[in-house]
Amino acid sequence: MKLRSAIYLASAALVLAALTLAGALPSGAADKVDPVADAKAFRKFFTDKFPKVKLEDFVNGPYSMNEDLYRQWQDKEQFPPYEFSLEMGKEMFSKPFKNGKSYADCFPNGGIAIRQNYPYFDEKEGKVITLELALNRCREANGEEPYSYVKDEMAALTAYMAFTSRGKPMDIKIPNDPRALEAYEKGKEYFYTRRGQLNFSCATCHVQSPGERIRAEILAPALGIVNAMPIYRSEWSGMGTTSRRFTTCNSQIRAVPLSPQDDEYRNVEYYLSYVSNGLPISGPGARP
Amino acid sequence: MTVHFKIKSARLPTLALALVISAFASASTAQAQSTVDEGRKLAFDRSKGNCLTCHVIKGGDLPGTIGPELVDIKSKYPKREDLVAILNDETLRNPLTVMPPFGRNRILTEKEINAVVDFLQTL
């Protein structure tokens, strides 16, 4: 019965972890949402679990979890497979729209070195605005058709914008607005809620099992998990946006994925980015 | 006549019984073998059990590491109900398990679960 007690111990540890992560869930009086404490506990959970991984390395997803893979990643960075997408993104970004304006006109600082501030909470609209969403809104405001959220053009644009922000610490703000706090809380709830026929939450894979193999893939830790987006994946033989990754993860657990940039995905991205504050932007990333 | 009959009737059932026994025995091993094969297939099939996603299992390729290796199952779980229960819904034993509730969420039917359990008992 050694195994049973091991299971109980492990589950007790997980309950504890889940509670800390969820910021003292059940009984607490009128549970005040406390993102600062959340982010601290979240970071500590991962640094305790992986004491050998440097904080800034968590952003390298599966590569941070395995020394052999890490070496492969360093080799790959010599001839990065996202180079093509990056070039394309740079060109697209500087090319004016038909009306003569360009992406630079839609963003602070001409869109350069600002990736770390996305997503942000828009107090006028009362919603979370991701970089992908802001790019399409920019296009539409200038009379251009929006791009697919899961295809190459969007990946190229976000790859370029991430590249100009490499090394900048993620810097997500939660303004003093109850709706912002609510968006954060909803994102967190989505992240920890089990769904799909396989009964997985995002956290099942990326909090409970990072570093483990799921078949041949090594699971990335949730800390810094969005800092490397978009990513080139050999398995996709191409680039994937954040939207593509979220919907793919949902399909893998036989859940019906939401449509890209659904409010819930925007909230999850807000939550995940906030709790990764301080970790460097490393996108675009390359993955096995 | 009576004696004759008696002898016949005494021998017949034994013979019949022997025949029945051997037929039954061979049918049941054949059946056991086929449910074991069926169970293995279900366990390895990506769209069914896909147990290899998380468990090392003898004879399976590219296993994951999320769950424990499935070995010596019969000595660890001598009662098949325990295995059926784990497959039906492991969250009952461990609410935070990552193992999917194959029975509860109808990923596998009762019959399929039984076949997988037959297979597990050979490990």
Coordinates of C-alpha atoms in Angstrom, one line a residue:
Chain A
M1 CA 0.0 0.0 0.0
K2 CA 3.0 2.2 -0.4
L3 CA 1.6 3.4 -3.7
R4 CA -1.7 4.4 -2.2
S5 CA -0.2 6.5 0.5
A6 CA 2.1 8.0 -2.1
I7 CA -0.9 8.9 -4.2
Y8 CA -2.6 10.4 -1.2
L9 CA 0.5 12.4 -0.3
A10 CA 0.9 13.5 -3.8
S11 CA -2.7 14.6 -4.0
A12 CA -2.5 16.4 -0.7
A13 CA 0.5 18.3 -2.0
L14 CA -1.5 19.1 -5.1
V15 CA -4.5 20.2 -3.2
L16 CA -2.2 22.6 -1.3
A17 CA -0.7 23.8 -4.5
A18 CA -4.0 24.2 -6.2
L19 CA -5.2 26.2 -3.2
T20 CA -2.2 28.4 -3.1
L21 CA -2.4 28.9 -6.8
A22 CA -6.1 29.6 -6.7
G23 CA -5.5 32.1 -3.9
A24 CA -7.2 30.3 -1.0
L25 CA -10.4 29.2 -2.7
P26 CA -13.3 28.0 -0.7
S27 CA -14.1 29.2 2.7
G28 CA -12.4 32.6 2.8
A29 CA -14.7 35.5 3.5
A30 CA -15.7 37.2 0.2
D31 CA -12.5 35.9 -1.4
K32 CA -10.7 39.0 -2.4
V33 CA -8.9 38.5 -5.7
D34 CA -5.3 39.2 -5.1
P35 CA -3.3 39.0 -8.4
V36 CA 0.0 40.1 -6.7
A37 CA -0.1 37.3 -4.2
D38 CA -1.3 34.9 -7.0
A39 CA 1.7 35.8 -9.2
K40 CA 4.1 35.3 -6.3
A41 CA 2.7 31.9 -5.4
F42 CA 2.6 30.9 -9.0
R43 CA 6.2 31.7 -9.6
K44 CA 7.3 30.1 -6.4
F45 CA 5.4 26.9 -7.3
F46 CA 7.5 26.5 -10.4
T47 CA 10.8 27.7 -9.0
D48 CA 10.4 25.2 -6.1
K49 CA 9.4 22.4 -8.4
F50 CA 12.4 23.1 -10.8
P51 CA 15.1 24.6 -8.6
K52 CA 17.7 24.0 -11.3
V53 CA 15.9 26.0 -14.0
K54 CA 16.9 29.7 -14.1
L55 CA 13.9 31.9 -13.9
E56 CA 14.4 33.5 -17.3
D57 CA 14.7 30.0 -18.9
F58 CA 11.1 29.0 -18.1
V59 CA 10.1 30.9 -21.2
N60 CA 11.7 28.3 -23.4
G61 CA 8.9 25.9 -22.8
P62 CA 9.7 22.2 -23.1
Y63 CA 13.4 23.1 -23.6
S64 CA 13.7 24.4 -20.1
M65 CA 12.6 21.1 -18.7
N66 CA 15.2 18.8 -20.2
E67 CA 19.0 19.3 -20.6
D68 CA 19.3 17.3 -23.9
L69 CA 16.5 19.2 -25.4
Y70 CA 18.0 22.5 -24.1
R71 CA 21.2 21.8 -26.0
Q72 CA 19.1 21.0 -29.1
W73 CA 17.4 24.3 -28.7
Q74 CA 20.7 26.2 -28.5
D75 CA 21.8 24.5 -31.7
K76 CA 18.5 25.3 -33.4
E77 CA 18.8 29.0 -32.5
Q78 CA 21.9 29.1 -34.7
F79 CA 19.6 28.6 -37.7
P80 CA 16.2 29.4 -36.4
P81 CA 13.3 27.9 -38.3
Y82 CA 11.2 31.0 -37.7
E83 CA 13.6 33.2 -39.6
F84 CA 11.4 33.1 -42.7
S85 CA 8.3 34.1 -40.8
L86 CA 10.3 36.9 -39.1
E87 CA 11.4 38.4 -42.4
M88 CA 7.9 38.2 -43.7
G89 CA 6.6 39.9 -40.6
K90 CA 9.1 42.7 -40.8
E91 CA 8.2 43.4 -44.4
M92 CA 4.4 43.2 -43.8
F93 CA 4.8 45.5 -40.8
S94 CA 6.5 48.2 -42.7
K95 CA 4.4 48.0 -45.8
P96 CA 1.7 50.7 -45.8
F97 CA -2.0 49.9 -46.1
K98 CA -3.9 51.0 -49.2
N99 CA -4.9 54.2 -47.4
G100 CA -1.2 55.0 -46.8
K101 CA -1.2 54.4 -43.0
S102 CA 0.5 51.4 -41.4
Y103 CA 0.5 49.2 -38.3
A104 CA 2.9 51.7 -36.7
D105 CA 0.1 54.2 -36.6
C106 CA -2.1 51.9 -34.5
F107 CA 0.4 51.2 -31.7
P108 CA 2.3 53.0 -29.0
N109 CA 6.0 53.5 -29.9
G110 CA 5.2 52.7 -33.6
G111 CA 4.6 49.1 -32.5
I112 CA 8.3 48.5 -31.7
A113 CA 9.3 46.8 -28.4
I114 CA 5.8 46.8 -26.9
R115 CA 4.9 43.0 -27.0
Q116 CA 5.5 42.8 -23.2
N117 CA 2.5 45.1 -22.6
Y118 CA 0.0 42.7 -24.3
P119 CA -2.7 41.7 -23.5
Y120 CA -3.9 44.8 -21.8
F121 CA -7.2 45.7 -20.2
D122 CA -9.1 48.4 -22.2
E123 CA -11.1 50.4 -19.7
K124 CA -13.2 52.0 -22.4
E125 CA -14.4 48.7 -23.7
G126 CA -14.2 46.8 -20.5
K127 CA -12.4 43.9 -22.1
V128 CA -9.0 42.3 -22.6
I129 CA -7.2 43.3 -25.8
T130 CA -4.5 40.8 -27.1
L131 CA -1.9 41.7 -29.6
E132 CA -3.5 39.5 -32.2
L133 CA -6.8 41.2 -31.7
A134 CA -5.2 44.7 -31.8
L135 CA -3.5 43.8 -35.1
N136 CA -6.7 42.8 -36.8
R137 CA -8.5 45.8 -35.4
C138 CA -5.8 48.0 -36.8
R139 CA -6.3 46.4 -40.2
E140 CA -10.0 46.8 -40.1
A141 CA -9.8 50.4 -39.0
N142 CA -7.7 51.0 -42.1
G143 CA -10.1 49.3 -44.5
E144 CA -8.2 46.0 -44.7
E145 CA -9.6 42.5 -44.3
P146 CA -8.7 40.9 -40.9
Y147 CA -6.3 37.9 -41.0
S148 CA -7.1 34.4 -39.8
Y149 CA -5.9 34.2 -36.2
V150 CA -4.4 30.8 -36.7
K151 CA -2.5 31.3 -39.9
D152 CA 0.9 32.4 -41.2
E153 CA 0.2 36.2 -41.7
M154 CA -0.8 36.7 -38.1
A155 CA 2.1 34.6 -36.9
A156 CA 4.5 36.6 -39.0
L157 CA 3.3 39.9 -37.7
T158 CA 3.4 38.8 -34.0
A159 CA 6.7 37.1 -34.6
Y160 CA 8.2 40.4 -35.7
M161 CA 6.6 42.4 -32.9
A162 CA 7.8 39.9 -30.3
F163 CA 11.3 39.9 -31.8
T164 CA 11.6 43.7 -31.3
S165 CA 10.7 43.1 -27.7
R166 CA 13.0 40.2 -26.9
G167 CA 14.4 40.3 -23.4
K168 CA 11.9 42.9 -22.2
P169 CA 10.2 41.6 -19.0
M170 CA 6.5 40.8 -19.4
D171 CA 4.7 43.8 -18.0
I172 CA 1.0 43.3 -17.7
K173 CA -1.1 45.7 -15.7
I174 CA -4.4 45.2 -14.0
P175 CA -5.9 48.7 -13.8
N176 CA -8.0 49.6 -10.8
D177 CA -11.2 48.6 -12.4
P178 CA -13.4 45.8 -11.1
R179 CA -14.0 44.6 -14.6
A180 CA -10.2 44.1 -15.1
L181 CA -10.0 42.1 -11.9
E182 CA -13.0 40.1 -13.1
A183 CA -11.4 39.3 -16.4
Y184 CA -8.3 38.2 -14.6
E185 CA -10.3 36.0 -12.3
K186 CA -12.3 34.5 -15.1
G187 CA -9.1 33.7 -17.0
K188 CA -7.7 32.0 -14.0
E189 CA -10.9 30.0 -13.5
Y190 CA -10.9 28.9 -17.1
F191 CA -7.3 27.8 -16.7
Y192 CA -8.0 25.6 -13.7
T193 CA -11.4 24.2 -14.9
R194 CA -11.5 20.6 -16.2
R195 CA -13.2 20.1 -19.4
G196 CA -13.5 17.8 -22.4
Q197 CA -14.1 14.1 -22.6
L198 CA -10.6 13.6 -21.2
N199 CA -11.4 15.8 -18.2
F200 CA -8.3 18.0 -18.4
S201 CA -7.8 21.6 -17.4
C202 CA -5.0 23.7 -18.8
A203 CA -3.4 23.3 -15.4
T204 CA -3.6 19.5 -15.6
C205 CA -0.9 19.6 -18.3
H206 CA 1.0 22.8 -17.7
V207 CA 0.9 23.0 -13.8
Q208 CA 0.6 19.4 -12.7
S209 CA 2.7 17.8 -15.4
P210 CA 5.3 20.1 -16.9
G211 CA 8.5 18.3 -17.8
E212 CA 6.6 15.0 -18.1
R213 CA 6.3 13.3 -21.5
I214 CA 2.8 13.0 -23.0
R215 CA 3.7 10.5 -25.6
A216 CA 6.7 12.0 -27.2
E217 CA 6.1 15.7 -26.3
I218 CA 7.5 17.3 -23.2
L219 CA 5.0 19.5 -21.5
A220 CA 5.9 23.2 -21.0
P221 CA 5.5 24.8 -17.6
A222 CA 2.7 27.4 -17.3
L223 CA 5.1 30.0 -16.0
G224 CA 6.3 32.1 -19.0
I225 CA 4.2 29.9 -21.3
V226 CA 3.1 32.8 -23.5
N227 CA 6.4 34.7 -23.6
A228 CA 7.7 32.7 -26.6
M229 CA 4.6 33.0 -28.7
P230 CA 4.3 32.7 -31.7
I231 CA 6.2 29.5 -32.2
Y232 CA 7.6 27.5 -35.0
R233 CA 6.8 23.8 -34.4
S234 CA 8.5 21.1 -36.4
E235 CA 5.4 19.0 -35.8
W236 CA 3.3 21.7 -37.6
S237 CA 6.1 22.4 -40.1
G238 CA 5.2 26.0 -39.6
M239 CA 4.3 28.8 -37.3
G240 CA 1.5 28.9 -34.7
T241 CA -0.1 31.9 -33.1
T242 CA -1.3 31.9 -29.5
S243 CA -4.8 31.4 -30.8
R244 CA -3.6 28.3 -32.7
R245 CA -1.9 26.9 -29.6
F246 CA -4.9 27.4 -27.3
T247 CA -7.4 25.9 -29.7
T248 CA -5.1 22.9 -30.4
C249 CA -4.6 22.2 -26.7
N250 CA -8.4 22.2 -26.3
S251 CA -8.9 19.8 -29.2
Q252 CA -6.3 17.5 -27.8
I253 CA -8.5 16.9 -24.7
R254 CA -11.5 16.3 -27.0
A255 CA -13.1 19.5 -25.8
V256 CA -14.7 21.7 -28.4
P257 CA -12.3 24.6 -28.7
L258 CA -13.7 28.1 -28.5
S259 CA -13.3 30.3 -31.5
P260 CA -10.0 32.2 -31.5
Q261 CA -10.0 35.4 -29.5
D262 CA -13.2 34.4 -27.7
D263 CA -13.5 36.4 -24.5
E264 CA -12.5 33.4 -22.4
Y265 CA -9.3 32.9 -24.4
R266 CA -8.5 36.5 -24.0
N267 CA -9.0 36.3 -20.3
V268 CA -6.8 33.2 -20.0
E269 CA -4.1 34.9 -21.9
Y270 CA -4.4 37.9 -19.6
Y271 CA -4.1 35.7 -16.6
L272 CA -1.2 33.7 -17.9
S273 CA 0.7 36.8 -19.0
Y274 CA 0.1 38.6 -15.7
V275 CA 1.4 35.7 -13.6
S276 CA 4.5 35.6 -15.9
N277 CA 5.3 39.2 -15.3
G278 CA 9.0 39.9 -15.0
L279 CA 10.0 37.0 -17.3
P280 CA 11.5 38.0 -20.6
I281 CA 9.8 38.0 -23.9
S282 CA 11.5 35.3 -26.0
G283 CA 9.3 35.1 -29.1
P284 CA 9.3 34.0 -31.7
G285 CA 10.1 30.5 -30.4
A286 CA 11.1 27.3 -32.0
R287 CA 9.7 24.0 -30.7
P288 CA 10.3 20.3 -31.5
Chain B
M1 CA -30.8 -54.5 -22.5
T2 CA -31.1 -52.6 -19.3
V3 CA -27.5 -53.3 -18.5
H4 CA -26.5 -52.4 -21.9
F5 CA -28.4 -49.2 -21.7
K6 CA -26.9 -48.5 -18.2
I7 CA -23.4 -48.9 -19.5
K8 CA -24.2 -46.7 -22.4
S9 CA -25.8 -44.1 -20.3
A10 CA -23.0 -44.3 -17.8
R11 CA -20.3 -43.8 -20.5
L12 CA -22.1 -41.3 -22.6
P13 CA -22.3 -38.6 -20.0
T14 CA -18.7 -39.0 -19.1
L15 CA -17.7 -38.8 -22.7
A16 CA -20.1 -35.9 -23.3
L17 CA -18.9 -34.2 -20.2
A18 CA -15.3 -34.7 -21.2
L19 CA -16.1 -33.3 -24.6
V20 CA -18.0 -30.4 -23.2
I21 CA -15.2 -29.7 -20.8
S22 CA -12.5 -29.7 -23.4
A23 CA -14.7 -27.7 -25.8
F24 CA -15.4 -25.2 -23.0
A25 CA -11.8 -25.0 -21.9
S26 CA -10.5 -24.3 -25.4
A27 CA -13.3 -21.9 -26.1
S28 CA -12.6 -20.0 -22.9
T29 CA -8.8 -19.7 -23.5
A30 CA -9.5 -18.6 -27.0
Q31 CA -11.9 -16.0 -25.7
A32 CA -9.5 -14.9 -23.0
Q33 CA -6.8 -14.6 -25.5
S34 CA -9.0 -12.5 -27.8
T35 CA -10.1 -10.2 -25.0
V36 CA -6.5 -9.7 -24.0
D37 CA -5.6 -8.8 -27.6
E38 CA -8.6 -6.6 -27.8
G39 CA -7.6 -4.9 -24.5
R40 CA -4.1 -4.4 -25.7
K41 CA -5.4 -2.8 -28.9
L42 CA -7.7 -0.5 -27.0
A43 CA -5.0 0.4 -24.6
F44 CA -2.6 1.4 -27.4
D45 CA -5.1 3.0 -29.8
R46 CA -4.7 6.7 -29.7
S47 CA -8.4 7.4 -30.2
K48 CA -9.4 4.9 -27.5
G49 CA -7.5 4.2 -24.3
N50 CA -4.3 5.9 -25.5
C51 CA -2.9 4.7 -22.2
L52 CA 0.6 5.1 -23.7
T53 CA 0.2 8.8 -23.5
C54 CA 0.9 8.5 -19.8
H55 CA 2.1 5.0 -19.0
V56 CA 5.0 2.9 -20.0
I57 CA 3.5 -0.5 -21.1
K58 CA 5.4 -3.5 -22.3
G59 CA 5.2 -3.7 -26.1
G60 CA 4.1 -0.1 -26.7
D61 CA 6.0 2.7 -28.5
L62 CA 6.6 6.3 -27.4
P63 CA 5.2 6.1 -23.9
G64 CA 4.7 9.2 -21.8
T65 CA 5.8 9.6 -18.2
I66 CA 2.8 11.2 -16.5
G67 CA 1.6 8.0 -14.8
P68 CA 3.5 5.1 -13.3
E69 CA 4.7 2.2 -15.5
L70 CA 2.1 -0.5 -15.7
V71 CA 3.9 -3.6 -14.4
D72 CA 3.0 -6.4 -12.0
I73 CA -0.5 -5.2 -12.1
K74 CA -1.9 -8.5 -11.0
S75 CA 0.1 -8.6 -7.8
K76 CA -0.6 -4.9 -7.1
Y77 CA -4.3 -5.2 -7.8
P78 CA -5.4 -8.8 -7.4
K79 CA -9.1 -7.8 -7.5
R80 CA -10.3 -7.0 -10.9
E81 CA -12.9 -4.6 -9.5
D82 CA -10.1 -2.4 -8.4
L83 CA -8.8 -2.1 -11.9
V84 CA -12.3 -1.6 -13.3
A85 CA -12.8 1.2 -10.8
I86 CA -9.5 2.9 -11.7
L87 CA -10.5 2.8 -15.4
N88 CA -14.1 3.9 -14.7
D89 CA -13.2 7.0 -12.7
E90 CA -9.8 7.4 -11.0
T91 CA -10.9 10.8 -9.7
L92 CA -12.9 8.9 -7.1
R93 CA -9.7 7.6 -5.6
N94 CA -7.7 10.7 -6.3
P95 CA -9.7 13.8 -7.1
L96 CA -6.7 15.5 -8.7
T97 CA -5.5 12.7 -10.9
V98 CA -4.8 13.6 -14.5
M99 CA -6.0 10.1 -15.6
P100 CA -9.2 10.5 -17.6
P101 CA -12.4 8.9 -16.3
F102 CA -12.7 6.4 -19.1
G103 CA -16.0 4.9 -17.9
R104 CA -17.7 8.0 -16.6
N105 CA -17.0 10.0 -19.6
R106 CA -17.8 7.1 -22.0
I107 CA -14.4 7.1 -23.6
L108 CA -14.5 3.3 -23.3
T109 CA -17.6 1.1 -22.9
E110 CA -18.0 -1.4 -20.0
K111 CA -17.1 -4.2 -22.4
E112 CA -14.0 -2.3 -23.6
I113 CA -13.0 -1.6 -20.0
N114 CA -13.3 -5.3 -19.2
A115 CA -11.0 -6.2 -22.1
V116 CA -8.4 -3.6 -21.0
V117 CA -8.5 -5.1 -17.5
D118 CA -8.0 -8.5 -19.0
F119 CA -4.9 -7.2 -20.7
L120 CA -3.7 -5.3 -17.6
Q121 CA -3.8 -8.6 -15.7
T122 CA -1.3 -10.1 -18.1
L123 CA 1.3 -7.3 -17.3

